[in-house]
Coordinates of N, CA and C in Angstrom, one line a residue:
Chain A
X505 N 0.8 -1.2 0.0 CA 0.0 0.0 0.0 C 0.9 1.2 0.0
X506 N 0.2 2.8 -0.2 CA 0.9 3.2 -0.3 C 1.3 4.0 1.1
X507 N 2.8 4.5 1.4 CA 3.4 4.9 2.6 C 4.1 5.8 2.2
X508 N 4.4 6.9 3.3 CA 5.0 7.7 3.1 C 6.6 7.9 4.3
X509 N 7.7 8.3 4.5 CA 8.9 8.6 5.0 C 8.9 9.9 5.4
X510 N 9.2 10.7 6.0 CA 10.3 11.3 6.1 C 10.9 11.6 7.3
X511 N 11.8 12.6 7.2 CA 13.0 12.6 8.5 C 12.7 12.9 9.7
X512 N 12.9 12.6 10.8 CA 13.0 12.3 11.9 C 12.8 14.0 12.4
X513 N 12.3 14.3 13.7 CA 12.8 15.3 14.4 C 13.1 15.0 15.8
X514 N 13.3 15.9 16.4 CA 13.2 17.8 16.0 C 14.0 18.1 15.1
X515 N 14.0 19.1 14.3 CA 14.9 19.8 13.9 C 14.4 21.0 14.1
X516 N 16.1 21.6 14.4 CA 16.1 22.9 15.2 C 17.0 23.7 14.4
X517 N 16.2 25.1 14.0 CA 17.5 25.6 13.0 C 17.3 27.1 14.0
X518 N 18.4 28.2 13.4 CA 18.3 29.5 13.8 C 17.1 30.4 13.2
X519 N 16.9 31.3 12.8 CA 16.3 32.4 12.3 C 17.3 32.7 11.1
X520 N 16.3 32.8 10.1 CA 16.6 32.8 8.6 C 17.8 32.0 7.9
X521 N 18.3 30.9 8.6 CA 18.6 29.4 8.2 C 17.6 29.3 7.1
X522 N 18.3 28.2 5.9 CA 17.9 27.3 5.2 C 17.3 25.9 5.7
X523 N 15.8 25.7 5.1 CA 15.6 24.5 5.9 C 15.1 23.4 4.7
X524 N 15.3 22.4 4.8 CA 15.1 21.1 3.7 C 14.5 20.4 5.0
X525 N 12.9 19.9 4.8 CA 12.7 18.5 5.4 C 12.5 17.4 4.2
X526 N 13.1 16.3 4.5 CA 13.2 15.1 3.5 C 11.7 14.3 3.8
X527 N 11.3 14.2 2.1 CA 10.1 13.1 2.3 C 10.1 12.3 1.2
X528 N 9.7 10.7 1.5 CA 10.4 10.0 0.3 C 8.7 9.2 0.6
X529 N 8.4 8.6 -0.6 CA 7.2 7.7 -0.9 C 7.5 6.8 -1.6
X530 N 6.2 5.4 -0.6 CA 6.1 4.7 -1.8 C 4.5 4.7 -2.5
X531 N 4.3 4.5 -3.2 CA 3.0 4.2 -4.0 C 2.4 3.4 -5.7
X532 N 1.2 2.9 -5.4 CA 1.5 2.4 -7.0 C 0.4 3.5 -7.5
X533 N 0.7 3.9 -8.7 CA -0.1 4.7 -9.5 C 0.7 6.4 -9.6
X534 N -0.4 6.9 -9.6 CA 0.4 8.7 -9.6 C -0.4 9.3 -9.0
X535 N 0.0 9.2 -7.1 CA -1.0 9.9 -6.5 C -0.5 11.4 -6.3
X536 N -1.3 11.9 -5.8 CA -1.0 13.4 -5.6 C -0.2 14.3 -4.1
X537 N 0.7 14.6 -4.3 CA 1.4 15.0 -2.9 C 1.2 16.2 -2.2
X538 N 1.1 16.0 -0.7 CA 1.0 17.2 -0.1 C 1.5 17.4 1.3
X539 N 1.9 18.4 2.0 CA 2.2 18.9 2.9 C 1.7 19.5 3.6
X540 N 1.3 19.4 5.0 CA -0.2 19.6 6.1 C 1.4 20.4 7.1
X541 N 0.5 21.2 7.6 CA 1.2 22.1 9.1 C 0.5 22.1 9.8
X542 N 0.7 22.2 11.5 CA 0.2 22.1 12.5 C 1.0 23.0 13.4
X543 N -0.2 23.8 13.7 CA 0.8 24.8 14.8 C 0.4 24.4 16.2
X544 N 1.3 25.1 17.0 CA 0.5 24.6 18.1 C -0.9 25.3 18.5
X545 N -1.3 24.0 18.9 CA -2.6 24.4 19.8 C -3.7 24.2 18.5
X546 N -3.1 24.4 17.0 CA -4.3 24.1 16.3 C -4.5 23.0 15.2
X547 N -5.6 22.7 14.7 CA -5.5 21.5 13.6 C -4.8 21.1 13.0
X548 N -4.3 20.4 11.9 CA -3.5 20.1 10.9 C -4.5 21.2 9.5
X549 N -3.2 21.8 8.9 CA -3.8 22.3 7.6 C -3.4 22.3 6.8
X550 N -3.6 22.7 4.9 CA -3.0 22.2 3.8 C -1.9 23.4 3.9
X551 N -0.5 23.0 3.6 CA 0.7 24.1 3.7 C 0.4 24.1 2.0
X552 N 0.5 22.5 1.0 CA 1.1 23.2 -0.3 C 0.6 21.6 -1.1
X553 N 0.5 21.7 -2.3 CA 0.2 20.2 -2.6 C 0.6 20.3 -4.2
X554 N 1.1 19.1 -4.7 CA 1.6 18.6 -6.3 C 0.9 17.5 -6.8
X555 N 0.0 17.8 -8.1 CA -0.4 16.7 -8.3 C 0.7 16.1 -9.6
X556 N 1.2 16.1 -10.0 CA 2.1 15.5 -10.7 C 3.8 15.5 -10.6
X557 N 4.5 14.9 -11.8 CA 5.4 14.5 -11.9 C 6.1 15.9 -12.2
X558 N 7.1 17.0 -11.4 CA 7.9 17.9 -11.6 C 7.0 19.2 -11.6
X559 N 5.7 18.5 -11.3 CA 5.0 19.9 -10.5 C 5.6 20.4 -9.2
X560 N 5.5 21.7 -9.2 CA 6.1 22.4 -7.6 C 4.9 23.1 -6.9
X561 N 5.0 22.5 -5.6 CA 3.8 23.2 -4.9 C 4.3 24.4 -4.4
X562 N 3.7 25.8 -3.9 CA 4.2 27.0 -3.0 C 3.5 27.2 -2.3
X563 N 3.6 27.8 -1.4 CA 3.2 28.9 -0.4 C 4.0 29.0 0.9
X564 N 3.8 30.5 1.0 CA 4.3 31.2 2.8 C 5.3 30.8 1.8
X565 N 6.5 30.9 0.8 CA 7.8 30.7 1.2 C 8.4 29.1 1.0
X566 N 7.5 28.6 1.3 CA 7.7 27.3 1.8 C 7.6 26.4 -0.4
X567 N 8.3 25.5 -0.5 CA 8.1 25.1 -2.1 C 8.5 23.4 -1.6
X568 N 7.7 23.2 -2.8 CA 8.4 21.5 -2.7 C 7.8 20.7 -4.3
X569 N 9.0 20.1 -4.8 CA 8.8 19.6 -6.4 C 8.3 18.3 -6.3
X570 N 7.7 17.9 -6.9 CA 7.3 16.3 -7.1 C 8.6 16.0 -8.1
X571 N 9.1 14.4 -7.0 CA 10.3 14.5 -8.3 C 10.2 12.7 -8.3
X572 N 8.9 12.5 -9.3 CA 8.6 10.4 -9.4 C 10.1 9.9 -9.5
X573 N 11.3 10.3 -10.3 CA 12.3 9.6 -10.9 C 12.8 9.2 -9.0
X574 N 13.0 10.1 -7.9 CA 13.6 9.7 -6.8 C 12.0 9.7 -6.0
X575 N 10.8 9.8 -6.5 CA 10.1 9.5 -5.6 C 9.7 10.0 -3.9
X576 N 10.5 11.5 -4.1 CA 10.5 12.7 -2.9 C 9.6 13.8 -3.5
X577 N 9.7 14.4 -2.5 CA 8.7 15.9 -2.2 C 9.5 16.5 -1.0
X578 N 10.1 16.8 -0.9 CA 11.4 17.3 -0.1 C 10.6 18.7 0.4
X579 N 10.2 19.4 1.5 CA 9.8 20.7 1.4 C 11.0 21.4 1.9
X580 N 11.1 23.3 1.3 CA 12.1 23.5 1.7 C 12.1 24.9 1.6
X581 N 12.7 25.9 2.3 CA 12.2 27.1 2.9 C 13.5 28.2 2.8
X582 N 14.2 29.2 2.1 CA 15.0 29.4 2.4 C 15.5 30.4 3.0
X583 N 14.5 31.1 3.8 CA 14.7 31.3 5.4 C 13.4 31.6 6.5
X584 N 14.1 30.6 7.6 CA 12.9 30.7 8.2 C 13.0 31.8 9.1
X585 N 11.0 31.4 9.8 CA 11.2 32.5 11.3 C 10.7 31.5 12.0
X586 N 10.8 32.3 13.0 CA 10.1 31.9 14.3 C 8.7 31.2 14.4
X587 N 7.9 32.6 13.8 CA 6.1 31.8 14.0 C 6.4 30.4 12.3
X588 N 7.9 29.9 12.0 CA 7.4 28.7 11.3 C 7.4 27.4 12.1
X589 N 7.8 27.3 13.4 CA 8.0 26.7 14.0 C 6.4 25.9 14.7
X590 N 6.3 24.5 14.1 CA 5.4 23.6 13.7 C 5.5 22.3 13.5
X591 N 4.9 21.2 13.4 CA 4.9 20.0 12.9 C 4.6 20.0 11.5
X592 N 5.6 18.9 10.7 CA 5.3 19.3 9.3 C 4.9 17.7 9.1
X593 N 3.7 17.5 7.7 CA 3.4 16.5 7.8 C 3.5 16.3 6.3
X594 N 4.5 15.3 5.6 CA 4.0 14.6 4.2 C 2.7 13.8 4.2
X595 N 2.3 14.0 3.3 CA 1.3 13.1 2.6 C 0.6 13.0 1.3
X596 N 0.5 11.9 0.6 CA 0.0 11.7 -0.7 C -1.6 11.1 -0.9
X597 N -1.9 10.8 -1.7 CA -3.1 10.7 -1.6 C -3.7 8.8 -1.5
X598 N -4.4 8.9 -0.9 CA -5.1 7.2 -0.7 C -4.9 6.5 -2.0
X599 N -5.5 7.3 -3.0 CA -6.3 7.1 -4.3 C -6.2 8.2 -5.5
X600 N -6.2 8.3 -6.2 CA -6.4 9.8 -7.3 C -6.1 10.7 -6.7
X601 N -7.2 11.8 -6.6 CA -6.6 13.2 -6.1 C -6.5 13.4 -5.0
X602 N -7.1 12.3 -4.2 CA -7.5 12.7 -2.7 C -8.2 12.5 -2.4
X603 N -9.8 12.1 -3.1 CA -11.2 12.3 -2.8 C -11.4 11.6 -1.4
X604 N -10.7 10.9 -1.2 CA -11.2 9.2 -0.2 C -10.5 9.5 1.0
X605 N -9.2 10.7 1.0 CA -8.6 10.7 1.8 C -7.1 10.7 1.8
X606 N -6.0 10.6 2.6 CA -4.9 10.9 3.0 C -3.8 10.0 3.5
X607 N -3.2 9.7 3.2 CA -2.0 8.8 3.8 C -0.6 9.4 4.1
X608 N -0.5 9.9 5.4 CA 0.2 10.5 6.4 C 1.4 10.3 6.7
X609 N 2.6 10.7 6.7 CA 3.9 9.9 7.6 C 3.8 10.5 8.8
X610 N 5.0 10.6 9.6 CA 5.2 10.6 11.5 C 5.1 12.0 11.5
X611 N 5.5 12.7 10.5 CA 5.3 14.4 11.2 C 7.3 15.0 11.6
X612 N 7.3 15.7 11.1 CA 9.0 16.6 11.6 C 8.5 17.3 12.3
X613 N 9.4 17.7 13.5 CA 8.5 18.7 14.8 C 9.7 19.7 14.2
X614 N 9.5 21.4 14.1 CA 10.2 21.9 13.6 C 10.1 22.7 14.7
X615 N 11.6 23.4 15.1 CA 11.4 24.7 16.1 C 12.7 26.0 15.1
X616 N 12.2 26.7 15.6 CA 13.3 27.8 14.9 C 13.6 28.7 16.2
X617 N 15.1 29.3 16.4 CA 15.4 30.2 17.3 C 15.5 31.7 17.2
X618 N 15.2 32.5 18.1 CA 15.6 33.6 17.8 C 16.9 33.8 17.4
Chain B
X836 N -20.7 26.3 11.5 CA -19.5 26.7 12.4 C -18.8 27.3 11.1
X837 N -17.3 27.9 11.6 CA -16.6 28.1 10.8 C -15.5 27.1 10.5
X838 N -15.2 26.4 11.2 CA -14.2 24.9 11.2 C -14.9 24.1 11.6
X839 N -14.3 23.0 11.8 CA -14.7 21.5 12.2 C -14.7 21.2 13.4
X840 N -15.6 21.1 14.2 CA -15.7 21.3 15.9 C -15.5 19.9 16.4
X841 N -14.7 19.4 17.2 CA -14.8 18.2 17.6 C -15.4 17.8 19.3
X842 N -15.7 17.2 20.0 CA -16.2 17.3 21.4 C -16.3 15.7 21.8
X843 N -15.6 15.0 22.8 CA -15.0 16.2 23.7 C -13.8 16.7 23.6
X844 N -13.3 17.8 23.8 CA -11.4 17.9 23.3 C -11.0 17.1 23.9
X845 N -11.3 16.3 25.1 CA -10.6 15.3 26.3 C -11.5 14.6 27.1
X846 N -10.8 13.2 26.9 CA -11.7 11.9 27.4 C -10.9 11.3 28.0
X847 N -11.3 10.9 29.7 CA -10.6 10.0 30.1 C -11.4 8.7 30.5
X848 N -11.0 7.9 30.3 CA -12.2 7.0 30.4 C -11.3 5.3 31.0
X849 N -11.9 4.9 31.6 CA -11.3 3.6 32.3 C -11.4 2.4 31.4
X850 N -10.4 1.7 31.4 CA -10.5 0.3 30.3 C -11.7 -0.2 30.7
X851 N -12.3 -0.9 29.2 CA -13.6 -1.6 29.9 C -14.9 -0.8 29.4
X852 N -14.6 0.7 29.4 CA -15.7 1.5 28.8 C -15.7 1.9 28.1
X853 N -17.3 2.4 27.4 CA -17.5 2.5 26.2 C -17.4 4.0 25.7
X854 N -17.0 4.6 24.8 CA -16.9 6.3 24.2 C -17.5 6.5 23.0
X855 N -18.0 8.3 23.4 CA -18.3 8.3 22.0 C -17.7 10.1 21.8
X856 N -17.5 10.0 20.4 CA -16.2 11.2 20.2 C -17.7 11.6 19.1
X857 N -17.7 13.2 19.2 CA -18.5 13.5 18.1 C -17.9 14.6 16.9
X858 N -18.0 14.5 15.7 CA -17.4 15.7 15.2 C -18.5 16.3 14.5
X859 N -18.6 17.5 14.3 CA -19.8 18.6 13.1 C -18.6 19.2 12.0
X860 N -18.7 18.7 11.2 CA -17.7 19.4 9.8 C -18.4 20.7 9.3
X861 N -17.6 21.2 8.5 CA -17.7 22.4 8.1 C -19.3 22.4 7.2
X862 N -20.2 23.1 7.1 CA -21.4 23.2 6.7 C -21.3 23.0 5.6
X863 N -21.8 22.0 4.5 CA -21.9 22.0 3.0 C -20.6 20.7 2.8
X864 N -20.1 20.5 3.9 CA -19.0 19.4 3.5 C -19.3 18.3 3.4
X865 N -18.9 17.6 2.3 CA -19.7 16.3 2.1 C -18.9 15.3 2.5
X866 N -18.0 15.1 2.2 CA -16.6 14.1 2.6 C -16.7 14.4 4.3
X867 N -16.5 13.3 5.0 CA -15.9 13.3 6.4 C -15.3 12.1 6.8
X868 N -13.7 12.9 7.7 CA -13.1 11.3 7.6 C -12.7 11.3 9.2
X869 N -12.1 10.1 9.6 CA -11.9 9.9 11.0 C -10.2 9.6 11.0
X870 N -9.7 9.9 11.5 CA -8.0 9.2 11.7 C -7.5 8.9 13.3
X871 N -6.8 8.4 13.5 CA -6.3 7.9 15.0 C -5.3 8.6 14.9
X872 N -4.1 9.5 15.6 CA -3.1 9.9 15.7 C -2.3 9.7 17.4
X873 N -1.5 8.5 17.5 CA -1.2 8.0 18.6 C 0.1 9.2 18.5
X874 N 0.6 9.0 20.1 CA 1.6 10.6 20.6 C 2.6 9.6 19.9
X875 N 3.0 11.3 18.4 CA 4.6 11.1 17.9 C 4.8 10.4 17.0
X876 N 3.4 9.9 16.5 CA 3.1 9.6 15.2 C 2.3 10.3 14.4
X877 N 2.0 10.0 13.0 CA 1.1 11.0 12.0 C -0.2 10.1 12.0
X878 N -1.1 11.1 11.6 CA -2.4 10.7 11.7 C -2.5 9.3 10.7
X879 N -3.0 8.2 11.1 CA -3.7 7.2 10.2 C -5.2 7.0 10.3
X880 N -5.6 6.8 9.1 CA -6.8 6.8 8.4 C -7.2 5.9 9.3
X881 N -9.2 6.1 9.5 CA -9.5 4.6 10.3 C -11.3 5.2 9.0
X882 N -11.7 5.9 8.8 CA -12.7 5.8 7.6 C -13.6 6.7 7.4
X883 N -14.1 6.6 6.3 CA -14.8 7.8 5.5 C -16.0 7.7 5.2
X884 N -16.9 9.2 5.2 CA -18.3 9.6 4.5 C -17.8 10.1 3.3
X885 N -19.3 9.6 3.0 CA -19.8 10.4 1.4 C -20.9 10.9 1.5
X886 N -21.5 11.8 2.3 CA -23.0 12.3 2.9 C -23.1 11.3 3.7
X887 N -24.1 10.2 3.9 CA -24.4 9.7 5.1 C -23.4 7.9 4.7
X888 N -23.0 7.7 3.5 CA -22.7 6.7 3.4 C -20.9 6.5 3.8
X889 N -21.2 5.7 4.5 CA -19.2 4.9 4.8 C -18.9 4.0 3.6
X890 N -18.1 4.4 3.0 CA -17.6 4.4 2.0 C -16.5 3.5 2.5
X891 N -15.5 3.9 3.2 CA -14.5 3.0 3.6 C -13.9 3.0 4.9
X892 N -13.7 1.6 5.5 CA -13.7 1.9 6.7 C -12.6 0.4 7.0
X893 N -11.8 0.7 6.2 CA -10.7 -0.7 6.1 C -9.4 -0.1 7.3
X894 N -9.5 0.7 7.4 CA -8.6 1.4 8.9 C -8.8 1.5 9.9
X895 N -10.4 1.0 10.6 CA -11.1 0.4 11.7 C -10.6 -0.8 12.6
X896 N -9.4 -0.6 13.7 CA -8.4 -1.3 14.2 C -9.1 -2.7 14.4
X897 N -10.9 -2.7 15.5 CA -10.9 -3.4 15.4 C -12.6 -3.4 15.2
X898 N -13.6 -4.7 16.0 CA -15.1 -4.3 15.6 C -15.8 -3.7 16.9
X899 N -14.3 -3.2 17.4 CA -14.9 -2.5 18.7 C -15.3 -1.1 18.3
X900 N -14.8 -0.4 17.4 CA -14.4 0.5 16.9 C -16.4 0.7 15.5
X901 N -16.9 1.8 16.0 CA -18.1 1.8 14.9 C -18.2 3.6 14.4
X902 N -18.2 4.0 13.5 CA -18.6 5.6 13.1 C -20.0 5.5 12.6
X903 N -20.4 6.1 12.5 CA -21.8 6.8 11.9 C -22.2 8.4 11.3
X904 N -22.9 8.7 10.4 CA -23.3 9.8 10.2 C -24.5 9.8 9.2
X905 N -25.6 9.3 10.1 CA -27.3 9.1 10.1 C -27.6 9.8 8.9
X906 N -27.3 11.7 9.2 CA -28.3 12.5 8.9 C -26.8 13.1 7.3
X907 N -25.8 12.3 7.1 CA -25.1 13.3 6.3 C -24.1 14.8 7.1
X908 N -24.4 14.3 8.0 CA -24.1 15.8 8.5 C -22.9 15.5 9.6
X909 N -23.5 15.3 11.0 CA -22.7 15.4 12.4 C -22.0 13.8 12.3
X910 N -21.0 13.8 12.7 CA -20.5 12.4 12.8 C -20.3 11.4 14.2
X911 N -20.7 10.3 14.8 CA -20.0 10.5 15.8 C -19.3 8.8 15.9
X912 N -17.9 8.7 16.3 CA -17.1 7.5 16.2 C -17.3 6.8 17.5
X913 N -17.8 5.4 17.8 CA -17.5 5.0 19.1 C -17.1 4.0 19.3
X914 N -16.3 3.8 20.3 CA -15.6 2.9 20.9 C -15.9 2.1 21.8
X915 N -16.3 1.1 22.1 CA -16.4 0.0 23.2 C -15.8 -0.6 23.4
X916 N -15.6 -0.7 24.9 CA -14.8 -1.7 25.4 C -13.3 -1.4 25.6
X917 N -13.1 0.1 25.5 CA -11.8 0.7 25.2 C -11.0 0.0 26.2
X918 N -9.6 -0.1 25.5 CA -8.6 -0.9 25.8 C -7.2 0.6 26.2
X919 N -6.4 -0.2 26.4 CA -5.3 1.2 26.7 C -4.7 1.8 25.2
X920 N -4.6 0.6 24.4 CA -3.9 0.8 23.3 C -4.7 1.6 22.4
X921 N -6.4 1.9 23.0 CA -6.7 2.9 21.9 C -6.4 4.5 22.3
X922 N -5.4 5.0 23.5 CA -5.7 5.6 23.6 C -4.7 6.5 22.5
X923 N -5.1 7.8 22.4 CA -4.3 8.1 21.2 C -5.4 9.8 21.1
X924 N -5.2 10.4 20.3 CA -5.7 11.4 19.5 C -6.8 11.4 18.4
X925 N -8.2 11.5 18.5 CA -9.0 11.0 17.3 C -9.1 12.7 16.5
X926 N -9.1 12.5 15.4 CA -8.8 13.8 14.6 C -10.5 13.6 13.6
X927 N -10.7 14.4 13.0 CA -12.1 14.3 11.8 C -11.5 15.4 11.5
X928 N -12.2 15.4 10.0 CA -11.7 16.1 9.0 C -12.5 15.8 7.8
X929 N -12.8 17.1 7.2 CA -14.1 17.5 6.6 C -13.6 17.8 4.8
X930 N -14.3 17.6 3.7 CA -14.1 18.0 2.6 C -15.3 18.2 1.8
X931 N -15.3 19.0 0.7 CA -15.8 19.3 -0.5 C -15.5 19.4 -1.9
X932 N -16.3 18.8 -2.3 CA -15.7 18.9 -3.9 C -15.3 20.1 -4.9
X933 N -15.8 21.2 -4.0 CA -15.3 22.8 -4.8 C -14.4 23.0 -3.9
X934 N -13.5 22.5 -3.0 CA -12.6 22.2 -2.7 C -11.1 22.0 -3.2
X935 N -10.0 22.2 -2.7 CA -8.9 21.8 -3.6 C -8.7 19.8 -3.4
X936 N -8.7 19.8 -4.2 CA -8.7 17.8 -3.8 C -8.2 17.6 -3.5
X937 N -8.1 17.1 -2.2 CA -6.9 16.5 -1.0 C -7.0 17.5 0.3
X938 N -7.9 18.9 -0.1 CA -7.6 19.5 1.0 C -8.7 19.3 2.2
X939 N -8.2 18.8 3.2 CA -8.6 18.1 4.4 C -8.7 19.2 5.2
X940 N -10.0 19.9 5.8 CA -9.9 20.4 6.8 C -10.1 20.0 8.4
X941 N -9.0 19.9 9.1 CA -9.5 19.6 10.5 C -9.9 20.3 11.5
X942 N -10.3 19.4 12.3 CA -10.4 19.5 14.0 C -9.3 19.6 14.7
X943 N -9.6 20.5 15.9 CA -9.0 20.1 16.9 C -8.3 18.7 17.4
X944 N -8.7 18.0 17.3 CA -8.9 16.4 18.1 C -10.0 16.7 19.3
X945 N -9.9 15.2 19.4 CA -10.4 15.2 20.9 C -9.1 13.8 21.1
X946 N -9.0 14.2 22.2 CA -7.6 13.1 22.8 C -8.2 12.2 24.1
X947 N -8.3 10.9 23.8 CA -8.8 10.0 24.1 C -7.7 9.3 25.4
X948 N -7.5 9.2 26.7 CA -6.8 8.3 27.7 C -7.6 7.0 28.1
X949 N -6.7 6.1 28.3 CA -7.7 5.2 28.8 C -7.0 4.6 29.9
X950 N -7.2 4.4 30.6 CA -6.8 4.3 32.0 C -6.5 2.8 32.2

């Protein structure tokens, strides 16, 4: 089925540091990729999403390429702050676009310092 | 509402008894789903509406475990017989088709102890 990877946290960078979190899949078909944020205290929400092959998702700053040949979505920021400091969550889709739902990895707990 | 309200935010409840977690999605959302999120892991799927119909529900740990949503609308997931290992984070999360596809909006949780 399909599953998603990525890297471990915490990671803890400075203030306007470069940040790469690594996300590697598996899946059969061409589902659609995305990345959920969680701040504290509130839900998980859509940061950025790619439905294809060498599509790039954006927002806030934040970018990430669908890349099938290595099978990542790497998100990656090149400088953060403070209020980005959050749980970051890969995920691709169950099925097609999404419709049915979500298949989630462990989450990066990100902190950034003054 | 304006988000997806979940209730109770917090359950403690003794092994042996039965719960019930309810969620109200966002007004006009047709999709509603349920996921488990145990502490320090990512949310996994446990199953889905299509208005009033469960469409899938192959993430349902065990047949202790039942969701419903009668009217299309309010959802509520319950548990019997809770054990310790369910205790965990229950999340719901709401969609529509004028929607971006995939975009899941959540709840709070309600965080479930079992004693």
């Amino acid at each position: 089925g399909n599953s998603v990877t990525q890297m471990e946290g915490p990671v803890t960078l400075s203030e306007e540091a470069f940040l790469t979190i690594n996300c590697t899949y598996t899946a059969t078909g061409y589902p659609s990729l995305f990345w959920y944020v969680q701040y504290p205290g509130e839900g998980l929400q859509l940061l950025l999403k790619a439905t294809k092959a060498d599509d790039k998702g954006s927002n806030k700053g934040f970018e990430a390429t669908y890349r099938k040949e290595t099978t990542s979505f790497h998100l990656e920021k090149g400088s953060v702050q403070v209020s980005d400091s959050a749980v970051y969550f890969c995920a691709l889709s169950r099925s097609g676009g999404g419709a049915d739902g979500l298949t989630f990895g462990k989450g990066t707990h990100l902190i950034i310092q003054p | 509402g304006a988000g997806v309200s979940q209730s109770p935010r917090y359950k403690v409840a003794k092994r042996g008894q039965d719960v019930a977690l309810r969620c109200d999605p966002i007004s006009g959302h047709v999709s509603l789903f349920w996921y488990q999120q145990a502490l320090g892991q990512g949310p996994e799927f446990l199953t889905y509406f299509q208005n009033e119909a469960q469409l899938d529900k192959s993430g349902l740990p065990s047949d202790r475990f039942f969701a419903e949503r009668p009217e299309g609308s309010v959802s509520t997931l319950k548990i019997q017989r809770t054990q310790q290992e369910d205790s965990a984070v229950y999340l719901c999360a709401s969609s529509s088709p004028s929607t971006i596809p995939g975009e899941l909006f959540f709840g709070e949780g309600s965080r479930l102890t079992v004693l």
